[in-house]
XYZ file of C-alpha atoms in Angstrom:
725
model
C -27.326 15.189 13.782
C -26.340 18.175 15.884
C -22.955 19.622 16.531
C -21.318 17.909 19.488
C -20.209 20.540 22.008
C -17.666 18.779 24.172
C -14.663 20.956 25.003
C -15.136 23.362 27.863
C -11.456 24.171 28.226
C -9.801 25.022 24.955
C -6.854 27.205 24.101
C -5.873 26.802 20.462
C -2.149 27.084 20.042
C 0.434 26.671 17.304
C -0.086 27.338 13.606
C -3.210 29.221 12.702
C -6.163 27.468 11.116
C -5.578 29.406 7.923
C -1.959 28.293 7.772
C -2.692 24.608 8.276
C -5.647 24.715 5.937
C -3.387 25.960 3.209
C -1.148 22.948 3.732
C -3.764 20.483 2.600
C -6.369 22.180 0.406
C -6.025 23.162 -3.247
C -2.594 21.637 -3.621
C -1.673 20.976 -7.214
C 0.732 18.222 -6.193
C -2.080 16.316 -4.485
C -4.127 16.475 -7.663
C -1.052 15.152 -9.474
C -0.812 12.298 -6.984
C -4.440 11.446 -7.643
C -3.809 11.523 -11.378
C -0.837 9.155 -11.067
C -2.793 6.778 -8.846
C -5.872 6.566 -11.070
C -3.879 6.205 -14.292
C -1.776 3.264 -13.068
C -4.929 1.567 -11.748
C -6.683 2.096 -15.092
C -3.759 0.701 -17.110
C -3.240 -2.282 -14.818
C -6.897 -3.243 -14.912
C -7.063 -2.874 -18.685
C -3.796 -4.354 -20.004
C -2.048 -5.727 -16.908
C 0.719 -3.113 -17.132
C 2.290 -1.925 -14.976
C 1.672 -5.164 -13.084
C 1.757 -3.361 -9.754
C -0.640 -0.635 -10.871
C -3.201 -1.805 -8.341
C -1.123 -0.014 -5.664
C -2.745 3.204 -6.887
C -5.617 2.330 -4.563
C -3.203 2.253 -1.616
C -1.959 5.707 -2.624
C -5.558 6.943 -2.601
C -5.998 5.603 0.934
C -3.038 7.637 2.195
C -4.213 10.796 0.418
C -7.728 10.379 1.785
C -6.572 9.770 5.352
C -4.356 12.849 5.136
C -7.009 15.209 3.777
C -9.983 14.088 5.853
C -8.103 13.872 9.150
C -6.552 17.270 8.501
C -10.051 18.668 8.034
C -11.261 17.113 11.299
C -8.264 18.307 13.309
C -8.502 21.846 11.973
C -12.196 22.041 12.779
C -11.730 20.779 16.309
C -8.728 23.010 16.959
C -10.677 26.022 15.745
C -14.110 25.386 17.261
C -13.652 22.793 19.994
C -16.022 20.388 18.280
C -16.693 18.485 15.083
C -19.968 18.930 13.244
C -20.899 15.438 12.172
C -23.865 16.736 10.225
C -21.684 19.018 8.143
C -19.029 16.311 7.749
C -21.349 13.554 6.552
C -23.490 15.836 4.394
C -20.339 17.041 2.627
C -19.154 13.459 2.068
C -22.568 12.322 0.899
C -22.740 15.126 -1.672
C -19.193 14.361 -2.778
C -19.455 10.565 -2.936
C -22.995 9.276 -3.359
C -24.412 10.925 -6.531
C -21.486 10.028 -8.807
C -21.177 6.541 -7.327
C -24.900 5.828 -7.592
C -25.011 6.901 -11.237
C -22.349 4.343 -12.143
C -24.087 1.605 -10.165
C -27.399 2.245 -11.924
C -25.798 2.291 -15.366
C -23.731 -0.846 -14.662
C -26.773 -2.734 -13.396
C -28.989 -1.801 -16.344
C -26.255 -2.459 -18.884
C -25.571 -5.790 -17.194
C -29.077 -6.990 -18.004
C -28.613 -5.871 -21.605
C -25.185 -7.424 -22.195
C -24.634 -10.275 -19.750
C -26.261 -13.640 -19.345
C -28.920 -13.885 -16.660
C -26.618 -15.328 -13.993
C -23.988 -12.656 -14.395
C -26.535 -9.864 -14.762
C -28.217 -10.827 -11.507
C -24.843 -11.084 -9.773
C -23.999 -7.583 -11.016
C -27.259 -6.265 -9.557
C -26.484 -7.798 -6.159
C -22.930 -6.496 -6.266
C -24.287 -3.022 -7.012
C -26.618 -3.219 -4.040
C -23.745 -4.146 -1.728
C -21.689 -1.310 -3.215
C -24.516 1.174 -2.666
C -24.574 0.149 1.000
C -20.785 0.685 1.198
C -20.208 -2.990 1.943
C -18.789 -4.151 -1.391
C -15.477 -5.196 0.141
C -17.124 -7.657 2.527
C -19.347 -8.991 -0.257
C -16.349 -9.782 -2.472
C -14.380 -11.192 0.458
C -17.236 -13.539 1.410
C -17.600 -14.641 -2.215
C -13.876 -15.439 -2.289
C -13.309 -13.080 -5.212
C -9.816 -13.267 -6.651
C -9.021 -9.617 -7.359
C -6.251 -10.567 -9.792
C -8.122 -13.257 -11.697
C -8.509 -12.633 -15.418
C -10.544 -15.812 -16.049
C -13.511 -15.248 -13.775
C -16.634 -13.284 -14.644
C -15.506 -9.894 -13.385
C -18.096 -7.740 -11.703
C -18.199 -4.288 -13.344
C -18.450 -2.782 -9.841
C -15.697 -4.850 -8.228
C -13.566 -1.714 -7.806
C -16.125 -0.308 -5.343
C -14.476 -2.374 -2.610
C -11.988 0.443 -1.964
C -14.727 3.056 -1.702
C -16.449 0.831 0.850
C -13.259 0.549 2.906
C -12.884 4.327 3.002
C -16.463 5.010 4.008
C -16.405 2.346 6.718
C -13.287 4.008 8.102
C -15.036 7.383 8.145
C -18.107 5.922 9.807
C -15.879 5.178 12.801
C -12.820 7.451 12.862
C -14.477 10.892 13.420
C -16.631 9.547 16.259
C -13.729 7.782 17.900
C -11.520 10.858 17.613
C -14.123 13.215 19.012
C -15.009 10.820 21.835
C -11.412 10.508 22.988
C -10.850 14.248 22.738
C -13.975 14.777 24.840
C -12.642 12.468 27.528
C -9.224 14.133 27.599
C -10.842 17.601 27.611
C -12.349 16.810 31.014
C -8.895 16.726 32.565
C -7.362 19.924 31.230
C -7.275 22.625 28.636
C -7.218 21.333 25.063
C -4.376 23.069 23.286
C -3.607 22.459 19.634
C -0.573 20.417 20.618
C -2.533 18.311 23.097
C -5.259 17.680 20.515
C -2.712 16.444 18.012
C -0.937 14.245 20.561
C -4.210 12.513 21.447
C -5.038 12.030 17.777
C -1.528 10.758 16.997
C -1.546 8.207 19.809
C -5.014 6.996 18.826
C -4.383 6.558 15.129
C -0.895 5.185 15.858
C -2.267 2.366 18.024
C -5.022 1.595 15.527
C -2.588 1.660 12.625
C -0.068 -0.654 14.275
C -2.796 -3.147 15.192
C -4.154 -3.043 11.643
C -0.690 -3.526 10.142
C 0.075 -6.518 12.377
C -3.258 -8.082 11.468
C -2.571 -7.426 7.785
C 0.769 -9.238 8.089
C -1.045 -12.264 9.482
C -3.935 -12.263 7.010
C -1.710 -11.690 3.966
C -0.252 -15.178 4.372
C -3.165 -17.059 5.927
C -6.125 -15.557 4.065
C -5.025 -13.395 1.100
C -8.518 -12.733 -0.205
C -9.791 -11.486 3.127
C -6.576 -9.510 3.621
C -7.063 -7.746 0.301
C -10.652 -6.643 0.893
C -10.870 -6.271 4.673
C -11.222 -2.861 6.253
C -9.288 -4.180 9.249
C -6.208 -4.882 7.124
C -6.459 -1.592 5.212
C -7.032 0.824 8.091
C -3.303 1.337 8.643
C -2.968 2.830 5.146
C -5.628 5.442 5.852
C -4.055 5.792 9.274
C -0.671 6.611 7.769
C -2.192 9.570 5.959
C -4.072 10.542 9.111
C -0.885 10.455 11.171
C 0.837 12.711 8.663
C -2.043 15.195 8.903
C -1.799 15.191 12.686
C 1.951 15.803 12.502
C 1.594 18.535 9.868
C 3.064 21.350 12.044
C 6.397 19.511 12.134
C 6.790 20.020 8.395
C 5.899 23.695 8.140
C 9.481 24.948 8.317
C 11.090 22.544 5.873
C 13.647 24.186 3.616
C 12.945 24.524 -0.080
C 15.664 22.051 -1.076
C 14.485 19.529 1.508
C 10.972 19.722 0.088
C 12.242 18.984 -3.413
C 14.257 15.986 -2.173
C 11.288 14.584 -0.228
C 8.959 15.050 -3.183
C 11.207 13.341 -5.705
C 12.227 10.511 -3.370
C 8.524 9.885 -2.852
C 7.704 10.144 -6.547
C 10.511 7.749 -7.488
C 9.289 5.341 -4.794
C 5.791 5.460 -6.238
C 7.055 4.697 -9.733
C 9.268 1.867 -8.493
C 6.405 0.322 -6.530
C 4.168 -0.127 -9.588
C 6.895 -2.165 -11.282
C 8.354 -4.049 -8.301
C 5.074 -5.125 -6.722
C 3.250 -8.028 -8.411
C -0.051 -9.821 -7.807
C 1.979 -12.546 -6.052
C 3.448 -10.077 -3.535
C 2.065 -10.525 0.018
C -0.538 -7.790 0.295
C -1.348 -5.390 1.879
C 1.428 -5.979 4.402
C 4.311 -5.580 4.422
C 4.802 -4.541 0.788
C 2.169 -1.829 0.700
C 4.601 0.155 2.854
C 6.509 1.006 -0.335
C 3.793 2.949 -2.208
C 2.151 4.332 0.939
C 5.340 5.738 2.487
C 6.348 7.094 -0.921
C 2.986 8.861 -1.195
C 3.329 10.204 2.338
C 6.726 11.700 1.466
C 5.235 13.645 -1.440
C 2.377 14.834 0.772
C 4.814 15.897 3.497
C 6.919 17.838 1.014
C 4.024 20.192 0.311
C 2.879 20.961 3.862
C 3.167 24.727 4.273
C 4.165 25.260 0.668
C 4.469 23.041 -2.373
C 7.853 21.733 -3.402
C 9.328 23.498 -6.410
C 10.202 21.907 -9.742
C 7.509 19.246 -9.359
C 6.185 19.563 -12.894
C 5.340 15.824 -13.288
C 2.615 16.310 -10.679
C 1.701 19.974 -11.012
C 1.294 20.409 -14.773
C -2.179 21.360 -16.059
C -2.922 17.915 -17.513
C -2.102 16.127 -14.261
C -4.089 18.746 -12.341
C -7.202 18.185 -14.476
C -6.959 14.390 -14.338
C -6.616 14.744 -10.570
C -9.795 16.821 -10.539
C -11.753 14.112 -12.360
C -9.917 11.203 -10.671
C -12.906 10.130 -8.559
C -15.254 9.960 -11.559
C -12.519 8.340 -13.649
C -11.979 5.676 -10.993
C -15.711 4.970 -10.861
C -16.127 4.679 -14.641
C -12.883 3.006 -15.703
C -13.752 -0.509 -14.538
C -17.241 -0.688 -16.104
C -15.685 0.685 -19.305
C -13.153 -2.163 -19.254
C -15.561 -4.959 -18.329
C -18.322 -3.974 -20.754
C -15.813 -2.992 -23.428
C -14.195 -6.422 -23.366
C -17.623 -8.088 -23.333
C -18.809 -6.098 -26.346
C -15.530 -6.223 -28.308
C -13.670 -9.305 -27.073
C -11.337 -9.657 -30.040
C -10.695 -6.015 -30.851
C -7.081 -5.920 -29.633
C -5.356 -2.533 -29.445
C -8.300 -0.739 -31.044
C -10.491 -2.035 -28.266
C -8.148 -0.698 -25.604
C -8.097 2.707 -27.261
C -11.886 2.644 -27.327
C -12.015 1.733 -23.640
C -9.726 4.647 -22.768
C -11.848 7.065 -24.792
C -15.067 5.750 -23.251
C -13.633 5.753 -19.717
C -12.337 9.302 -19.942
C -15.367 10.556 -21.850
C -17.822 9.196 -19.303
C -15.678 10.408 -16.403
C -15.420 13.946 -17.783
C -19.145 14.021 -18.484
C -20.033 12.689 -15.039
C -17.640 15.102 -13.337
C -19.149 18.183 -14.939
C -22.740 16.920 -15.031
C -23.066 15.193 -11.654
C -20.057 15.137 -9.348
C -18.960 18.773 -9.257
C -22.388 20.452 -9.572
C -23.975 18.419 -6.774
C -20.911 18.623 -4.552
C -20.947 22.419 -4.799
C -24.724 22.796 -4.678
C -26.748 24.242 -1.765
C -28.445 20.828 -1.460
C -28.716 19.711 2.190
C -26.892 22.854 3.275
C -28.336 24.952 6.082
C -29.408 28.229 4.457
C -31.829 30.831 5.686
C -35.093 30.543 3.740
C -34.760 34.032 2.334
C -31.316 33.194 0.910
C -32.153 29.854 -0.735
C -33.326 31.258 -4.050
C -30.230 33.406 -4.385
C -27.980 30.460 -3.468
C -29.506 28.220 -6.136
C -29.371 30.990 -8.737
C -25.684 31.498 -8.031
C -25.122 27.747 -8.270
C -26.858 27.569 -11.652
C -24.840 30.456 -13.009
C -21.584 28.766 -12.006
C -22.397 25.179 -13.012
C -25.148 25.291 -15.607
C -22.924 25.600 -18.669
C -20.484 22.918 -17.478
C -23.353 20.564 -16.674
C -24.812 21.044 -20.133
C -21.491 20.364 -21.814
C -20.990 17.311 -19.600
C -24.387 15.959 -20.556
C -23.688 16.440 -24.243
C -20.323 14.679 -23.888
C -21.926 11.756 -22.065
C -24.598 11.449 -24.736
C -21.907 11.533 -27.406
C -19.908 8.739 -25.791
C -23.033 6.617 -25.391
C -23.997 7.200 -29.036
C -20.538 6.289 -30.327
C -20.590 3.130 -28.218
C -23.948 2.039 -29.614
C -22.814 2.745 -33.174
C -19.600 0.776 -32.631
C -21.557 -2.190 -31.270
C -23.927 -2.102 -34.220
C -21.175 -1.876 -36.832
C -18.725 -4.382 -35.333
C -18.693 -7.565 -37.458
C -18.903 -10.927 -35.670
C -15.641 -12.610 -34.824
C -14.340 -15.117 -37.336
C -14.925 -18.755 -36.395
C -11.922 -20.101 -34.558
C -11.654 -23.102 -36.822
C -10.618 -20.869 -39.722
C -7.363 -19.949 -37.987
C -4.219 -21.814 -38.924
C -3.229 -23.472 -35.660
C -1.105 -26.400 -34.603
C -1.478 -28.311 -31.353
C 1.264 -27.328 -28.930
C 1.498 -30.955 -27.865
C 2.990 -31.884 -31.211
C 2.931 -35.524 -32.235
C 2.815 -36.868 -28.691
C -0.980 -36.697 -28.481
C -3.319 -38.431 -30.881
C -5.393 -35.762 -32.624
C -8.388 -37.966 -33.404
C -9.658 -41.250 -32.018
C -10.654 -44.096 -34.334
C -13.471 -45.147 -31.997
C -16.922 -44.112 -33.281
C -18.218 -42.519 -30.049
C -15.025 -40.526 -29.644
C -15.133 -39.505 -33.289
C -18.681 -38.260 -32.822
C -17.666 -36.003 -29.909
C -14.633 -34.747 -31.857
C -16.917 -33.842 -34.758
C -19.164 -31.867 -32.406
C -16.124 -29.992 -31.119
C -15.053 -29.047 -34.640
C -18.572 -27.910 -35.482
C -18.713 -25.766 -32.353
C -15.464 -24.051 -33.335
C -17.054 -22.865 -36.565
C -20.284 -21.703 -34.911
C -21.362 -18.089 -35.380
C -24.479 -18.088 -33.177
C -25.237 -19.631 -29.822
C -27.345 -22.810 -29.983
C -29.874 -23.823 -27.356
C -27.499 -25.028 -24.645
C -27.852 -27.277 -21.635
C -27.293 -25.649 -19.247
C -27.738 -22.282 -20.932
C -25.577 -19.236 -20.317
C -28.223 -17.748 -18.029
C -27.995 -20.655 -15.592
C -24.485 -22.089 -15.787
C -24.596 -22.901 -12.070
C -26.976 -25.736 -12.951
C -23.996 -27.447 -14.518
C -22.245 -27.966 -11.180
C -22.492 -31.621 -10.171
C -23.647 -32.402 -6.599
C -20.278 -33.885 -5.653
C -18.762 -30.364 -5.797
C -20.613 -29.612 -2.566
C -17.906 -29.780 0.123
C -20.364 -31.136 2.691
C -20.616 -34.440 0.768
C -16.954 -35.174 1.492
C -15.786 -35.750 -2.076
C -13.858 -32.496 -2.078
C -12.300 -32.437 1.373
C -10.036 -35.281 2.525
C -9.645 -33.632 5.931
C -12.848 -35.454 6.805
C -11.981 -38.642 4.927
C -13.793 -41.732 6.186
C -14.206 -45.189 4.742
C -17.073 -45.363 2.277
C -17.494 -41.591 2.048
C -18.498 -40.297 -1.405
C -18.810 -43.877 -2.686
C -21.374 -45.246 -5.133
C -21.947 -48.612 -6.765
C -22.112 -52.102 -5.288
C -19.705 -53.877 -7.607
C -17.215 -56.453 -6.260
C -14.256 -54.321 -7.364
C -13.403 -50.959 -5.895
C -11.950 -47.920 -7.610
C -10.657 -44.672 -6.105
C -10.490 -41.377 -7.994
C -7.908 -39.047 -6.496
C -6.762 -35.557 -7.462
C -7.782 -31.916 -7.284
C -11.279 -30.496 -7.814
C -11.196 -31.509 -11.484
C -11.345 -35.137 -10.320
C -14.597 -34.339 -8.523
C -16.046 -32.630 -11.600
C -15.162 -35.739 -13.633
C -16.707 -38.108 -11.086
C -20.122 -38.474 -12.811
C -18.482 -39.489 -16.099
C -16.011 -41.911 -14.513
C -18.655 -43.496 -12.281
C -21.007 -44.005 -15.227
C -18.135 -45.675 -17.062
C -16.864 -47.922 -14.247
C -20.013 -49.034 -12.430
C -21.276 -51.140 -15.412
C -17.843 -52.815 -15.307
C -18.489 -54.045 -11.756
C -16.820 -51.256 -9.755
C -17.868 -49.294 -6.725
C -16.301 -45.839 -7.017
C -15.037 -43.482 -4.322
C -13.812 -39.941 -4.986
C -11.094 -38.341 -2.853
C -10.590 -34.855 -4.273
C -9.214 -31.643 -2.869
C -9.407 -28.197 -4.446
C -6.141 -27.220 -6.201
C -4.367 -30.050 -4.395
C -2.758 -32.552 -6.815
C -1.865 -36.161 -6.002
C 1.911 -35.819 -5.838
C 4.560 -35.553 -3.158
C 5.376 -31.995 -4.253
C 4.347 -29.346 -1.761
C 2.042 -26.643 -3.045
C 1.957 -22.921 -2.442
C -1.610 -22.019 -3.261
C -2.918 -18.608 -4.267
C -5.517 -19.173 -1.548
C -2.854 -18.571 1.099
C -0.592 -20.270 3.593
C -3.374 -21.919 5.582
C -4.914 -23.523 2.485
C -1.477 -24.633 1.307
C -0.763 -26.255 4.654
C -4.123 -28.068 4.663
C -3.362 -29.461 1.217
C 0.172 -30.547 2.074
C -0.799 -32.076 5.416
C -3.662 -34.029 3.800
C -1.295 -36.093 1.662
C -0.463 -38.642 4.354
C -4.145 -39.248 5.150
C -4.971 -39.777 1.467
C -2.045 -42.157 1.015
C -2.983 -44.118 4.152
C -6.559 -44.386 2.946
C -5.475 -45.772 -0.433
C -3.178 -48.272 1.295
C -5.978 -49.412 3.606
C -8.514 -49.623 0.778
C -6.223 -51.629 -1.549
C -8.241 -50.515 -4.591
C -8.530 -52.621 -7.699
C -8.177 -49.406 -9.698
C -6.631 -46.037 -8.875
C -7.476 -43.152 -11.189
C -5.328 -40.035 -10.780
C -6.744 -36.872 -12.300
C -5.756 -33.284 -11.635
C -5.435 -30.104 -13.625
C -2.797 -27.829 -15.056
C -3.805 -25.252 -12.417
C -2.750 -27.513 -9.561
C 0.590 -28.244 -11.201
C 1.245 -24.523 -11.632
C 1.023 -24.014 -7.865
C 3.501 -26.670 -6.810
C 6.435 -25.344 -4.808
C 10.116 -26.175 -5.253
C 9.540 -27.199 -8.876
C 10.950 -25.292 -11.868
C 8.720 -22.547 -13.213
C 7.883 -24.192 -16.519
C 8.848 -26.207 -19.558
C 10.441 -29.634 -19.708
C 12.132 -29.204 -16.320
C 8.807 -28.682 -14.563
C 7.209 -31.609 -16.413
C 9.991 -33.941 -15.344
C 10.030 -32.737 -11.736
C 6.258 -33.066 -11.527
C 6.431 -36.554 -13.031
C 8.952 -37.595 -10.389
C 6.724 -36.270 -7.607
C 3.790 -38.170 -9.135
C 5.819 -41.392 -9.257
C 6.807 -41.013 -5.601
C 3.167 -40.490 -4.584
C 2.008 -43.654 -6.372
C 4.845 -45.759 -5.002
C 4.029 -44.602 -1.480
C 0.634 -46.322 -1.786
C 2.238 -49.661 -2.610
C -0.366 -50.244 -5.323
C 0.442 -52.373 -8.351
C 1.138 -49.886 -11.211
C -0.945 -52.032 -13.552
C -3.957 -50.890 -11.517
C -3.164 -47.189 -12.031
C -4.548 -44.933 -14.764
C -3.304 -41.349 -14.924
C -5.853 -39.171 -16.716
C -5.064 -35.821 -18.284
C -8.442 -34.051 -18.103
C -9.887 -31.201 -20.135
C -7.785 -28.070 -20.600
C -8.794 -24.985 -18.689
C -10.301 -22.171 -20.714
C -12.495 -19.115 -20.614
C -15.271 -18.883 -18.078
C -18.546 -19.029 -20.060
C -20.171 -16.566 -17.682
C -17.377 -14.094 -18.423
C -16.999 -14.574 -22.181
C -20.567 -15.406 -23.167
C -22.919 -12.483 -23.630
C -26.181 -11.615 -25.303
C -24.369 -9.518 -27.873
C -21.481 -11.897 -28.578
C -20.846 -15.129 -30.453
C -19.381 -18.547 -29.573
C -16.041 -17.424 -30.991
C -15.707 -15.086 -27.989
C -15.384 -18.137 -25.735
C -12.871 -20.159 -27.760
C -9.618 -20.689 -25.850
C -6.202 -22.077 -26.709
C -4.576 -25.148 -25.238
C -2.046 -23.458 -22.966
C 1.566 -24.301 -22.212
C 0.951 -25.609 -18.670
C -1.517 -28.140 -20.067
C 1.138 -29.466 -22.437
C 3.532 -29.717 -19.497
C 0.954 -31.669 -17.489
C 0.349 -34.012 -20.415
C 4.043 -34.740 -20.746
C 4.449 -35.147 -16.979
C 1.642 -37.709 -16.868
C 3.090 -39.615 -19.811
C 6.529 -39.654 -18.180
C 5.181 -40.782 -14.805
C 3.105 -43.553 -16.376
C 6.101 -44.722 -18.380
C 8.328 -44.838 -15.294
C 5.720 -46.694 -13.239
C 4.449 -49.011 -15.944
C 0.970 -47.521 -15.510
C -1.639 -46.482 -18.074
C -2.134 -42.870 -19.181
C -5.210 -41.426 -20.820
C -5.381 -38.165 -22.787
C -8.850 -36.729 -23.242
C -8.028 -33.577 -25.208
C -9.828 -34.793 -28.333
C -13.129 -34.630 -26.405
C -12.679 -30.884 -25.870
C -10.397 -29.354 -28.485
C -9.378 -29.538 -32.129
C -6.069 -28.264 -33.484
C -5.262 -26.627 -30.159
C -8.542 -24.640 -30.047
C -11.234 -25.368 -27.458
C -14.881 -24.230 -27.643
C -17.009 -23.798 -24.568
C -19.697 -26.179 -25.835
C -20.061 -29.210 -28.086
C -23.290 -30.298 -29.695
C -25.864 -28.591 -27.518
C -24.045 -29.096 -24.233
C -22.017 -26.544 -22.281
C -18.616 -28.050 -21.469
C -17.575 -26.007 -18.411
C -19.484 -24.084 -15.778
C -16.410 -22.021 -14.924
C -12.874 -21.773 -16.289
C -12.164 -25.470 -15.858
C -14.743 -27.724 -14.218
C -16.966 -29.909 -16.402
C -20.702 -29.459 -16.294
C -22.540 -32.541 -15.113
C -24.385 -32.502 -18.442
C -21.177 -32.733 -20.460
C -19.765 -35.334 -18.100
C -22.816 -37.447 -18.939
C -22.507 -36.593 -22.639
C -18.968 -37.997 -22.944
C -19.634 -41.287 -21.114
C -19.840 -43.391 -24.329
C -16.562 -41.930 -25.591
C -14.889 -42.272 -22.190
C -16.017 -45.891 -22.085
C -14.265 -46.503 -25.399
C -11.103 -44.878 -24.046
C -10.948 -46.141 -20.464
C -12.393 -49.658 -20.424
C -9.556 -51.188 -22.514
C -7.102 -49.859 -19.903
C -8.781 -51.516 -16.919
C -6.823 -54.280 -15.153
C -7.991 -57.799 -15.831
């Protein structure tokens, strides 16, 4: 890739190259900014505090846009061109070796620690990350960045690296192309170069910000990962770099004010912003503008009295921030998989491992290769001398880094070997949070048998042979969960859709996606009783009159809310002999205009449930409201080759108790039947992920088809006596 010679008329003006270069390179405050950003990201990912720590990534975007665009502008102003070969070789040496090392380690360790399904997913995620397309991979998969229940990919954090590199695949070419066009019509002064760059990045940034505003409400997942919605953040840093000459003559006191206003804004943002905040627009303006203020304060000369950012510790953490960012997430994911119940000691271990690996990688891989003569144009006679000089400068640090990395790996292996297995959950003294309102044990023999299996599973210390096993949990998903079959999408509701059985009586199951997961069990129970069964489910969309505000975004919320009338009309037209209502605690938690929790939410939800049933005009004696299984840990996330069943035991949570009480209240008001199924899944408020030899859930909530079949005899004992005559 040759240098592009494009400017035939050039008269550099304004601040000298040396002056502007000093405004952006080797600034201690920038290293301090990097340190702040990576530390808040690390803490947020590990312990969820500060809850807005994820904005550290947005700070990195601004810093990157500022530094890289400043480099491009200075080169063009000085030489009249931009060497793409030099630019991309420098970035490749800076980015690829350290990033590839982490991907290789994460992939190999995934096959050692994770189940087959998760290990293979990690390998694919690593491949996408290596191709700098991780953000689109996670967006297409519908990854919830803030989810703590899903099986987290140890390379999920690579999405931000992908966004940056995609931006730099386009921005230098676009900038040089436009400058080439403008150069044909006049002499390219420094001022004219910067005006063209400012207009270009300004238009791009505004368009990106407007699109981010739209996507943040209509498609939050895509908004979070998309390069199109993140470009404005890189563009903000780029615009500051272009406008750098305007800040050269700032007074010393003004610089201090700008720096501390920016620093305070950064601190405030990590506590004010939450995972529920619309993102990345408009709220990402807070941390990005704050970061830009600190950057602006140091153009020309660093602000004084900025010790929080310029102290030696912050400077060193800033130096290793790239390696620390790469290693922190695998350290967290694998650390929690290896030591799931280690508490504070586990977090300390994760911090030590994350920093240890980052320091080792920085001195062993990142810095030596970045500064090496590799891929650099050197005269043949000078190559030997260049490599000898490189070895003399980096050899000792690389050796120490390698020894540190080996030490961290050894300590990790020793800790894994010496860690005792977690105590069986059944040994804990626990009390059901539902109190006396829920029967703790059925007197029916089939139900008793399932309850006994649950109690046995809670005391298990080794994984049994499961169906489906942890390596193939996706085999537990029942066919009805496929949206194309119509069971899970009432937007395409038609008579007879998702219906089985030829009995003279008809039953309708209605609710969120849990109702679809329960369909095999309910059908197997009702069809022998002479029912045909139709399922009308909708993901995270409960059967109530309460509007929802889904985490999936405004568009999904509107589809759910607008579907209610069609579902109600269908039930009215069908005049079912039995209506089974079944939805989860997750759906209730996303209802809008209902109190946040406790008895008030239960009562409000019950009222909305009553209104929904009455709108159908159905006889309440034909209604059964089922409280399904509690949500819990995702077996793909908690189950590992080095763990035990105790790692996957979950508690019956508060929202589930609220749902139980809401269903009981609604049934009492209507004169309908209510069915609690908790005894089929939990004992004393503790819930295993399997019972007998059957996996209960294939994710954090939905039943496996195998367990749905397994509980049919018990469900028959529970449900059949409630059926209308």
